[in-house]
Short mmCIF file of C-alpha atoms (C1' of nucleotides) in Angstrom, two decimals:
data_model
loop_
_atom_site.label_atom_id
_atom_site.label_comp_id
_atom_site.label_asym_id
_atom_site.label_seq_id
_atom_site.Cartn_x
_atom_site.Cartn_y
_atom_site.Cartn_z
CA UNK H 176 23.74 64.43 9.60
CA UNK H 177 23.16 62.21 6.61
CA UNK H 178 25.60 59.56 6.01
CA UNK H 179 26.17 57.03 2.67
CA UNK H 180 24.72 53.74 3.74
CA UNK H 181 26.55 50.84 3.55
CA UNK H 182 24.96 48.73 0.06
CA UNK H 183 22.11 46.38 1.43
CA UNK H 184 20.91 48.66 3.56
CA UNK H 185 18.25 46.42 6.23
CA UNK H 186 15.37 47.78 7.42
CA UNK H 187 13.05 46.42 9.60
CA UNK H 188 9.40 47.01 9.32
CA UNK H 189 7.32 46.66 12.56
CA UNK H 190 4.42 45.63 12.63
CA UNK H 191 1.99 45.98 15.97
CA UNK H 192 -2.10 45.98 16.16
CA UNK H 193 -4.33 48.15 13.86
CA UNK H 194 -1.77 48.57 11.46
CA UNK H 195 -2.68 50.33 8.10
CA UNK H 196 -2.14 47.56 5.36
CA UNK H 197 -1.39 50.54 2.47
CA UNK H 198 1.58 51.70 4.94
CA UNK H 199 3.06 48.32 5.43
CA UNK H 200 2.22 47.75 1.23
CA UNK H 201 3.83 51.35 0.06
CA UNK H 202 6.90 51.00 1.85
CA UNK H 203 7.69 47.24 0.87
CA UNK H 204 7.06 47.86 -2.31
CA UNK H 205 9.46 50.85 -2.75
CA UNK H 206 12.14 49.85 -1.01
CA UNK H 207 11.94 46.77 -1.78
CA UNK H 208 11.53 47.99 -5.54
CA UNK H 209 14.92 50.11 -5.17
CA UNK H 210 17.85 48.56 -7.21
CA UNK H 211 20.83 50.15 -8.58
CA UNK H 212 21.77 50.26 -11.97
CA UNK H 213 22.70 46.97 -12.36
CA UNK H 214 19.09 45.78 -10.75
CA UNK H 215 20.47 44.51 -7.76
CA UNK H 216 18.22 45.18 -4.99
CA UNK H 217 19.78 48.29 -2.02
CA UNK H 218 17.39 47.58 0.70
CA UNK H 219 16.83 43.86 2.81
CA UNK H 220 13.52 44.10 4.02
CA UNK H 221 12.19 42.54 6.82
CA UNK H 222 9.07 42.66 8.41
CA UNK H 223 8.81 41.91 12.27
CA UNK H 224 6.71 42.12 15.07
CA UNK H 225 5.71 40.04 18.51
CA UNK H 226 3.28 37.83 16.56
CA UNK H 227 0.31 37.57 13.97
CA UNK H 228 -1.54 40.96 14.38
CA UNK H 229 -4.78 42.78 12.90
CA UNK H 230 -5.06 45.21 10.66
CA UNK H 231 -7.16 47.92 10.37
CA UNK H 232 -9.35 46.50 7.84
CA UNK H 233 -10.20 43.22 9.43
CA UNK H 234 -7.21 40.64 8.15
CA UNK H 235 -4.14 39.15 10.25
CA UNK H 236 -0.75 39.69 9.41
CA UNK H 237 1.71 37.45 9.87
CA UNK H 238 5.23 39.07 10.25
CA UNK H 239 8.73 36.47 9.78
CA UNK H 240 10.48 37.94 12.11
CA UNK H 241 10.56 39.31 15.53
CA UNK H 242 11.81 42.19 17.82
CA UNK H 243 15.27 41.06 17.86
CA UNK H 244 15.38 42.53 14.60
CA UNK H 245 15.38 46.11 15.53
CA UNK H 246 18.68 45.46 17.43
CA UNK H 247 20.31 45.12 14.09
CA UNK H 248 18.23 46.78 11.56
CA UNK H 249 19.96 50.25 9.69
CA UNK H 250 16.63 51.81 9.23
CA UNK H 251 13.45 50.60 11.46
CA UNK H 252 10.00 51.66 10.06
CA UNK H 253 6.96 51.74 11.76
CA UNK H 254 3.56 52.12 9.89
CA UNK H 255 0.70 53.99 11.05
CA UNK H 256 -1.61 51.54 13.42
CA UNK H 257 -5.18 52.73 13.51
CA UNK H 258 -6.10 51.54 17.04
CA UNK H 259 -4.19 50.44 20.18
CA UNK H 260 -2.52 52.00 22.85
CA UNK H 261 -0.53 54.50 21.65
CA UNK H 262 -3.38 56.63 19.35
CA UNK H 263 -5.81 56.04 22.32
CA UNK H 264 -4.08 56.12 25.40
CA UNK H 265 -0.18 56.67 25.14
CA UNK H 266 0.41 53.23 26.03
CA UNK H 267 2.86 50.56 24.27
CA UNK H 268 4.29 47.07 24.79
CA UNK H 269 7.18 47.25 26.99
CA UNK H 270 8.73 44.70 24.96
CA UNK H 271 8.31 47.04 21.73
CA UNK H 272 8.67 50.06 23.69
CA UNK H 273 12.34 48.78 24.51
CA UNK H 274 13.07 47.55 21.76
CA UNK H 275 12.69 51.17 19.90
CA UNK H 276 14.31 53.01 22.61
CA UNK H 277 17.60 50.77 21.86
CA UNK H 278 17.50 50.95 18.49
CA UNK H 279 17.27 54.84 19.00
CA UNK H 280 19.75 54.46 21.11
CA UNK H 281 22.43 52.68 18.77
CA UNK H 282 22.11 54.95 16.08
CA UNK H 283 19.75 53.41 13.16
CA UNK H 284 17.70 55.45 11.85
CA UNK H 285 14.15 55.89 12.98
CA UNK H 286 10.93 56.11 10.32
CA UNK H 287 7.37 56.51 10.42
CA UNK H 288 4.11 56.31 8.50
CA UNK H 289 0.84 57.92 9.23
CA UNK H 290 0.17 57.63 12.41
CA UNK H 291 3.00 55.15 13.20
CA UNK H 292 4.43 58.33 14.73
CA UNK H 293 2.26 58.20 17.71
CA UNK H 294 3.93 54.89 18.38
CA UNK H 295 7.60 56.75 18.21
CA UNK H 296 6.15 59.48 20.40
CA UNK H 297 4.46 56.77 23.12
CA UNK H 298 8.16 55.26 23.13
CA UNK H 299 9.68 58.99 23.45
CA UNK H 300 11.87 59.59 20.69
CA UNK H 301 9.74 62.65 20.01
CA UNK H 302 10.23 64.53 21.96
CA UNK H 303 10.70 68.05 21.42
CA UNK H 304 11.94 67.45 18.18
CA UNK H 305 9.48 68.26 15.02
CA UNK H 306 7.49 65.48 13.66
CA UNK H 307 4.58 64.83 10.88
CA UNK H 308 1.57 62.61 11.43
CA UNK H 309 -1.95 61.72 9.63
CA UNK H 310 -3.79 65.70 9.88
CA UNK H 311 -7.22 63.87 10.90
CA UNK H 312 -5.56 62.57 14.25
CA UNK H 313 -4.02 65.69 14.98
CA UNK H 314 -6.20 66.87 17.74
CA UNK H 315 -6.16 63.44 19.16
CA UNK H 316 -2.71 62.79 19.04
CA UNK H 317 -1.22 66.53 20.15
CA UNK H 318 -3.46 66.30 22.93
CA UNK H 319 -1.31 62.59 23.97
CA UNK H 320 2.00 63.88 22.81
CA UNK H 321 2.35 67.69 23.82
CA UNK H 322 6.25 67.33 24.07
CA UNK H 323 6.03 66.68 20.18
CA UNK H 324 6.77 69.55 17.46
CA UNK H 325 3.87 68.31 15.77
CA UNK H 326 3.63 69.82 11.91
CA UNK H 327 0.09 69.13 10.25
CA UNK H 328 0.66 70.86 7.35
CA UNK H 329 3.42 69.05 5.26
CA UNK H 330 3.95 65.56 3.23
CA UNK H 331 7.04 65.17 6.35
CA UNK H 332 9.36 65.91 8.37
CA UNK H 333 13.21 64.87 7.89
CA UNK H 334 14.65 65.72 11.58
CA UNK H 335 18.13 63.66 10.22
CA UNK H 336 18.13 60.41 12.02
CA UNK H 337 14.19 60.44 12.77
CA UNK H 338 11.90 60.94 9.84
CA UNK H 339 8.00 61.35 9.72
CA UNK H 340 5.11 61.34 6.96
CA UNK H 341 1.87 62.42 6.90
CA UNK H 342 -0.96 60.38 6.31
CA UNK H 343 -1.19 57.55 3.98
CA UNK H 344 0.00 58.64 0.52
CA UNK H 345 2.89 60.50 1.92
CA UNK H 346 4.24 57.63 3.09
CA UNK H 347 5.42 57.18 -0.56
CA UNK H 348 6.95 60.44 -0.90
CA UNK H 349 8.86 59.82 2.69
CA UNK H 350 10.14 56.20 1.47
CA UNK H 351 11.14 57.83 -2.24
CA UNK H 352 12.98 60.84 -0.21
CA UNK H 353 14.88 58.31 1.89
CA UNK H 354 16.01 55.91 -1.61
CA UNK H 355 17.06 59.33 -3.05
CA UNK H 356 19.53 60.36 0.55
CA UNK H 357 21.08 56.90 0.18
CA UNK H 358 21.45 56.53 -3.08
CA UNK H 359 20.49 59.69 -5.24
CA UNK H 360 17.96 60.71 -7.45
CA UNK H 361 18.41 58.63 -10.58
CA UNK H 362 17.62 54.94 -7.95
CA UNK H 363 14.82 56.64 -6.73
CA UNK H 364 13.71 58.21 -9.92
CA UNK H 365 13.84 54.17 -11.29
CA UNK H 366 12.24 52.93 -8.11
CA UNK H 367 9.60 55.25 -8.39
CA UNK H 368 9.08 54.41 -12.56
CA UNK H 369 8.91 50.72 -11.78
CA UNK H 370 5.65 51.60 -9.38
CA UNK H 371 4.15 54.39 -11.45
CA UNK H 372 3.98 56.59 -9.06
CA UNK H 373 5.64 60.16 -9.40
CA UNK H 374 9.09 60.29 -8.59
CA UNK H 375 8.04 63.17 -6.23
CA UNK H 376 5.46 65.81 -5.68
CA UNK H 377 5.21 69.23 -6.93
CA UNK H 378 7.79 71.31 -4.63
CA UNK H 379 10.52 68.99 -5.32
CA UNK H 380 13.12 67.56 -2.55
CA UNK H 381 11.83 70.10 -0.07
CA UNK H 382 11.73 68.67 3.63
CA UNK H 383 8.44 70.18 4.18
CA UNK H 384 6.32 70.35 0.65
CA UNK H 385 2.65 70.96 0.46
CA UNK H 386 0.03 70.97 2.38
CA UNK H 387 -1.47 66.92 2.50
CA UNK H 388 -4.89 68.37 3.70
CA UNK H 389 -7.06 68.00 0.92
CA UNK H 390 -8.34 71.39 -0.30
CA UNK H 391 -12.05 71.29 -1.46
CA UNK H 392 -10.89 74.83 -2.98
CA UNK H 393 -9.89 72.56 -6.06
CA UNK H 394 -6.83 72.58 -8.19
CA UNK H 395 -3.48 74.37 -7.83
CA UNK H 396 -3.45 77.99 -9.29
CA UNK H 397 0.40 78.01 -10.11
CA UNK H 398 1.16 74.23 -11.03
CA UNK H 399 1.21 75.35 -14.52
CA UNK H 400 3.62 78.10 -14.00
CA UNK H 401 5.81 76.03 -12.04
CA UNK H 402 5.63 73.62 -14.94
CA UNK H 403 6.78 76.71 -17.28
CA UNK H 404 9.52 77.61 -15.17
CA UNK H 405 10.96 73.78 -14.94
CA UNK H 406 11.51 74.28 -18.89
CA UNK H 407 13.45 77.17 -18.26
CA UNK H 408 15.74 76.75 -15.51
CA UNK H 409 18.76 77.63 -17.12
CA UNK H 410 17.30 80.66 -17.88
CA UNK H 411 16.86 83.77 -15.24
CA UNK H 412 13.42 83.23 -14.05
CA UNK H 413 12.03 86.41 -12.06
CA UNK H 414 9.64 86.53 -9.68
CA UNK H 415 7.92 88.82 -12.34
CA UNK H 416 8.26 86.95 -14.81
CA UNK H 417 6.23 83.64 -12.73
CA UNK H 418 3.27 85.96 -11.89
CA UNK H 419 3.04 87.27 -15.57
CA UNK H 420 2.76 84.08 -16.56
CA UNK H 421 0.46 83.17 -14.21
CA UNK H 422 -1.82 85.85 -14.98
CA UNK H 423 -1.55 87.48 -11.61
CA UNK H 424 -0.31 90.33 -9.39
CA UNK H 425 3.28 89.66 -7.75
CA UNK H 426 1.66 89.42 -4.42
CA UNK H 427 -1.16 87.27 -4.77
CA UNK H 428 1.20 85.22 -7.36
CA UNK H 429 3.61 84.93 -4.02
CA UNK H 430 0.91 84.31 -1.76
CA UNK H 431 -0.39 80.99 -3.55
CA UNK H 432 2.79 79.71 -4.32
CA UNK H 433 3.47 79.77 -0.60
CA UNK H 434 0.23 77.88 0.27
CA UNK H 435 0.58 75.63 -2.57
CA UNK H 436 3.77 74.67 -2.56
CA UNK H 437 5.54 75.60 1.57
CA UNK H 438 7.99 77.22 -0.29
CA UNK H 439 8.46 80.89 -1.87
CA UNK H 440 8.80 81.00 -5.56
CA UNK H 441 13.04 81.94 -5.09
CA UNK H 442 13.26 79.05 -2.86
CA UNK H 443 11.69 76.82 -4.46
CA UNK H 444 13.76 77.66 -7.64
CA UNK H 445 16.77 77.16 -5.93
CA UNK H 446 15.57 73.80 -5.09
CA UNK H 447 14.23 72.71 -8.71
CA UNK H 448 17.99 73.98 -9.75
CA UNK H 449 19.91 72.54 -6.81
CA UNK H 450 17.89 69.27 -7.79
CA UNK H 451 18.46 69.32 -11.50
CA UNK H 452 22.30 70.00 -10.95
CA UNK H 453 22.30 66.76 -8.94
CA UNK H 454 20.65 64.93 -11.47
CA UNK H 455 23.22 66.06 -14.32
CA UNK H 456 26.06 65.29 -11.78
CA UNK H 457 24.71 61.51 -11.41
CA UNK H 458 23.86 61.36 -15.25
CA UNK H 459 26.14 63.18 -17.46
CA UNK H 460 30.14 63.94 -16.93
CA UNK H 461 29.74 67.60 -18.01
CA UNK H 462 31.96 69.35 -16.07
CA UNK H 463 31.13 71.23 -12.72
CA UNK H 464 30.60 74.60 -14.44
CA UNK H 465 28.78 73.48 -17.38
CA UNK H 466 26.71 71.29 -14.52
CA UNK H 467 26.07 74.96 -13.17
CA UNK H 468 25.09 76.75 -16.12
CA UNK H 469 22.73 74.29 -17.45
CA UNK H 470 20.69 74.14 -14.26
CA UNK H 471 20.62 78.02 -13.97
CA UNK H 472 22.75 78.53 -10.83
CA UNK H 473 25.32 80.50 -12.74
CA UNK H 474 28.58 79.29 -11.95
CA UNK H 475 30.49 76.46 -10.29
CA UNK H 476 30.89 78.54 -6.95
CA UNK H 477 27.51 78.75 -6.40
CA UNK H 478 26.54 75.17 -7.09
CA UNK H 479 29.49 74.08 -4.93
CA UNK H 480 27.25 76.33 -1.97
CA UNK H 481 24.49 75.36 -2.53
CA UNK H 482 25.50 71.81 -2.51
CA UNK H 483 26.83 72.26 0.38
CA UNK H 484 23.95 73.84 2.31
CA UNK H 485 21.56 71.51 0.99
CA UNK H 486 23.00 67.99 1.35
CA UNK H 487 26.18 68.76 2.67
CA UNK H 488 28.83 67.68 0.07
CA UNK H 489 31.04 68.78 -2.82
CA UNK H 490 29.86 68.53 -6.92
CA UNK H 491 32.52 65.60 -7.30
CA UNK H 492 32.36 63.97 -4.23
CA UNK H 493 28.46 64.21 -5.19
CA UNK H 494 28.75 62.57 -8.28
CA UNK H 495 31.75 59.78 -7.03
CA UNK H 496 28.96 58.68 -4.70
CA UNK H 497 25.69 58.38 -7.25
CA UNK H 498 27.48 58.55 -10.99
CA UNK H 499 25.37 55.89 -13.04
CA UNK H 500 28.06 53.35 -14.72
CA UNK H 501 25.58 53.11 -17.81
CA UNK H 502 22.28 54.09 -18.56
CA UNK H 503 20.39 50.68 -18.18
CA UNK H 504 18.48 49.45 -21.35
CA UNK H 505 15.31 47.89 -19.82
CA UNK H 506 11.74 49.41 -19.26
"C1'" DG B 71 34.93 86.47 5.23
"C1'" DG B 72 32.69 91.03 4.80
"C1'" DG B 73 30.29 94.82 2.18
"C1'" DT B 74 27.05 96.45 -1.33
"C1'" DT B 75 22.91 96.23 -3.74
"C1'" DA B 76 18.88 94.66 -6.21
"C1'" DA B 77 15.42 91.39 -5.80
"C1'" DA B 78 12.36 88.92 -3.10
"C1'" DC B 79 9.45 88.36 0.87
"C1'" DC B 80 5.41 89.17 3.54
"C1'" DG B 81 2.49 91.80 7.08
"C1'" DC B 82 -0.72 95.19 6.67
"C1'" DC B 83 -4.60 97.33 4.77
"C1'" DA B 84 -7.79 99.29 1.48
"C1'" DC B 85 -10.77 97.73 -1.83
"C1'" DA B 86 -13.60 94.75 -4.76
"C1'" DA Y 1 -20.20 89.45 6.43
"C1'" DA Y 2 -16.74 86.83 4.19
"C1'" DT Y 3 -13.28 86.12 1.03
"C1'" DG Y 4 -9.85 87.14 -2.57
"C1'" DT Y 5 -6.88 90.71 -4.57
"C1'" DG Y 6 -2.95 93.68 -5.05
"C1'" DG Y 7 -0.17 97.97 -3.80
"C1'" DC Y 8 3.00 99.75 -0.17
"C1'" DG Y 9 7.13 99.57 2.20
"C1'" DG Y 10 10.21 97.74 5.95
"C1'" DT Y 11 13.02 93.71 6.37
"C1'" DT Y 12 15.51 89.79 4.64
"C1'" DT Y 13 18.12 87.25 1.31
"C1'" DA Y 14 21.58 85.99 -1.83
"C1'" DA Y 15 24.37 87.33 -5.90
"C1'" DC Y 16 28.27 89.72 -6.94
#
DNA sequence: GGGTTAAACCGCCACA
DNA sequence: AATGTGGCGGTTTAAC
């Protein structure tokens, strides 16, 4: 269910007790960050809440606006919130409670950070759908929220109209995913330059990528093959081929790409190609086949399907949506 | 849209 | 004992 956003997308940020200053930083700064090619900015961020609050790390913040904002708001974000009701006891403002409920309710689009989730579970929008939180409050939270899908294991969760990140750092991924639904890969790809952080983790645009739970096991055993195979996607890559290069069997080449990456090696080929066709559709006007070729899914037919399965639209309605005008000059 | 086929996937297990 | 490896083969997937 994904939709083009109108331009000047709002958001409203809330802001309630305990909140974690990096989550209420990360996603200001990217979406506020966004522009189009032209540098005008996509998103009108606004941060709101019932009044000065603390954060987690012993300062007040101060939020210009109020609840009355999540009545209008496209997008309302909430970022994790360390302490308070709803990670110890379930418990939230009425006032806010309502407030998220509505927006729910109307339609906008529903976002969380960290443990920010626990305040969209406390309100109910939750359940029984699949969510992502912070994997150190996992026992605490599933055992407040049983009615949640809760998924521990990946950067997050896009359930269409709610979306959920895992700790910390992941909210960056989750706020560079959303710039590149509503307004492709090449904004995002810009947004994500001007912060110098990586326009998205190894795994590419998969909904669930990686696991966020740091492994003291060290490094990743197949980043460098994955690397390889990015160089070559125009070319048939085999399954064989991957664990050749990565100097191992086919099976335990298979089984660390799973736990490294969520994804199997085909799959996530068919996303690095899916995602490379995308960005030649925004950047270049090669045709459709051509598009194909060059990012190794054969012909136009099979682009056009995959396409389809993945974000739900034709090649050229794709690239009416997200082609660049120009290539912008400045750095 | 449905059928065919080769490749990929992954549980299982023996082995290092 | 615990952990990583890799072959086997039934099932699934997606390209044609």
């Amino acid at each position: 269910m994904r939709k083009n956003w109108a331009m000047r997308h709002s958001v409203a940020i809330l802001v309630l007790d305990g909140i974690v200053p990096f989550d209420l930083g990360s996603s200001t700064q990217i979406l506020g960050t966004a522009r189009d090619a032209a540098g005008k900015r996509l998103y009108s961020v606004r941060v709101c809440g019932e009044g000065p609050v603390r954060s987690e790390h012993g300062f007040t913040v101060a939020p210009d606006y109020g609840l009355e904002e999540l009545s209008t708001a496209d997008t309302v974000l909430v970022p994790g919130v360390h302490s308070g009701g709803p990670v110890r006891d379930g418990t939230l403002p009425s006032a806010v409670r309502e407030a998220l409920v509505a927006a729910a309710a109307r339609g906008a689009r529903i976002v969380s950070i960290c443990t920010g989730a626990s305040v969209l579970a406390a309100a109910g929008l939750l359940d029984g759908r699949p969510a992502a939180t912070h994997w150190n409050w996992a026992p605490t939270i599933s055992r407040l929220y049983p009615q949640v899908r809760w998924n521990f294991d990946v950067l997050f969760v896009d359930d269409g109209d709610v979306l959920t990140s895992a700790g910390v750092g992941a909210g960056i991924d989750l706020c560079l995913h959303i710039v590149r639904s509503d307004f492709g890969t090449e904004v995002a790809n810009r947004a994500a330059r001007r912060c110098v952080v990586p326009p998205w983790r190894d795994g590419g645009q998969a909904q669930f990528i990686e696991r966020p739970v740091p492994s003291a096991g060290g490094g990743s055993a197949t980043e460098p093959t994955r690397a390889w195979a990015l160089d070559r996607l125009a070319e048939p890559v085999t399954l064989e081929a991957m664990a050749g290069h990565a100097r191992m069997s086919i099976r335990t080449f298979t089984r660390h790409f799973r736990s490294e990456t969520g994804l199997s090696p085909r799959q996530w080929l068919l996303r690095q190609r899916v995602a490379h066709a995308q960005l030649l559709l925004e950047s270049t006007d090669l045709g459709v086949d051509t598009v194909a070729r060059r990012s190794g899914l054969g012909s136009a037919t099979a682009l056009r399907q995959h396409l389809q399965a993945t974000i739900g639209v034709a090649p050229s309605a794709y690239r009416r949506t997200f082609r660049q005008p120009a290539p912008s000059a400045h750095r």
